Coordinates of C-alpha atoms in Angstrom, one line a residue:
A9 CA 74.0 22.3 152.3
F10 CA 75.4 20.2 148.6
I11 CA 76.5 22.4 147.0
R12 CA 78.8 23.3 150.3
L13 CA 79.9 20.2 151.2
L14 CA 81.1 19.2 147.2
Q15 CA 83.0 22.7 147.5
Y16 CA 81.0 24.3 144.3
E17 CA 81.1 27.8 144.1
R18 CA 77.1 28.7 142.4
E19 CA 74.1 26.6 142.7
D20 CA 74.4 26.8 139.1
E21 CA 77.2 24.3 138.8
V22 CA 75.2 21.8 140.4
E23 CA 71.4 22.2 140.1
K24 CA 70.7 20.4 136.7
S25 CA 72.3 17.7 137.2
N26 CA 72.0 13.8 138.2
L27 CA 73.5 12.7 141.2
R28 CA 75.0 9.9 139.1
D29 CA 77.0 12.8 138.0
F30 CA 79.3 13.1 141.1
C31 CA 79.9 10.0 142.4
Q32 CA 82.6 7.6 141.5
Q33 CA 80.3 5.1 141.2
P34 CA 77.5 5.6 139.1
E35 CA 75.9 2.0 139.9
V36 CA 75.7 2.4 143.2
V37 CA 73.7 5.6 143.1
D38 CA 71.2 3.1 140.9
S39 CA 71.2 0.9 144.0
L40 CA 70.4 3.8 145.9
L41 CA 67.9 5.5 144.2
K42 CA 66.1 2.0 143.6
S43 CA 65.7 1.2 147.5
G44 CA 64.5 4.5 148.3
G45 CA 61.4 4.2 148.0
S46 CA 61.4 0.2 149.2
G47 CA 61.4 1.1 153.0
G48 CA 65.2 3.4 152.4
W49 CA 69.0 2.8 150.9
I50 CA 72.1 3.4 153.6
G51 CA 75.5 3.2 152.4
R52 CA 78.7 4.9 151.6
L53 CA 78.9 7.0 148.7
N54 CA 82.6 8.0 146.7
M55 CA 81.8 11.3 145.4
R56 CA 84.2 14.2 143.9
S57 CA 84.0 17.2 144.8
G58 CA 84.1 20.6 142.7
K59 CA 87.7 21.1 143.0
G60 CA 87.9 17.2 141.6
W61 CA 88.8 15.8 145.0
P62 CA 87.8 12.7 146.0
R63 CA 84.9 12.7 148.7
E64 CA 83.2 10.2 151.1
F65 CA 80.2 10.2 152.4
I66 CA 77.6 7.7 154.7
A67 CA 74.1 8.7 152.7
T68 CA 70.8 7.2 153.8
A69 CA 67.5 7.7 151.2
V70 CA 63.9 8.0 151.8
Q71 CA 60.9 8.6 149.9
S72 CA 58.4 10.0 151.4
A73 CA 55.3 11.0 150.0
L74 CA 53.5 14.6 150.8
K75 CA 50.4 16.1 149.5
N76 CA 51.6 17.8 147.1
G77 CA 53.8 14.8 145.4
E78 CA 56.8 12.4 146.3
H79 CA 60.0 13.3 147.8
F80 CA 63.3 11.8 147.5
I81 CA 65.1 13.0 150.3
L82 CA 69.3 12.4 150.4
T83 CA 71.4 12.3 154.1
L84 CA 74.7 12.8 153.3
T85 CA 77.6 12.7 156.5
P86 CA 81.4 13.4 155.5
V87 CA 83.5 10.5 156.3
P88 CA 87.2 11.5 157.9
K89 CA 89.7 10.4 157.1
Q90 CA 91.0 9.8 160.2
V91 CA 88.6 6.6 159.8
V92 CA 89.5 3.6 158.0
A93 CA 87.0 1.2 156.1
S94 CA 85.9 -2.0 158.0

């Protein structure tokens, strides 16, 4: 889903990347990663698509401890261009 949302063609274009590589404001990713384990995080992420276009998402992040280790869960919801930030 991440590949499709960000308009990449192949999985190998993103699989060894860091989330910061896709964001226009890497400091927001730092905040997201720090608070994902302490009750979660919600905010807006301004990202670059695989075609170089800006894309805005509402993002939520949490960490989930499962029996085989911790998992980071990131949910991205595209913000339509018609929505004006308030």
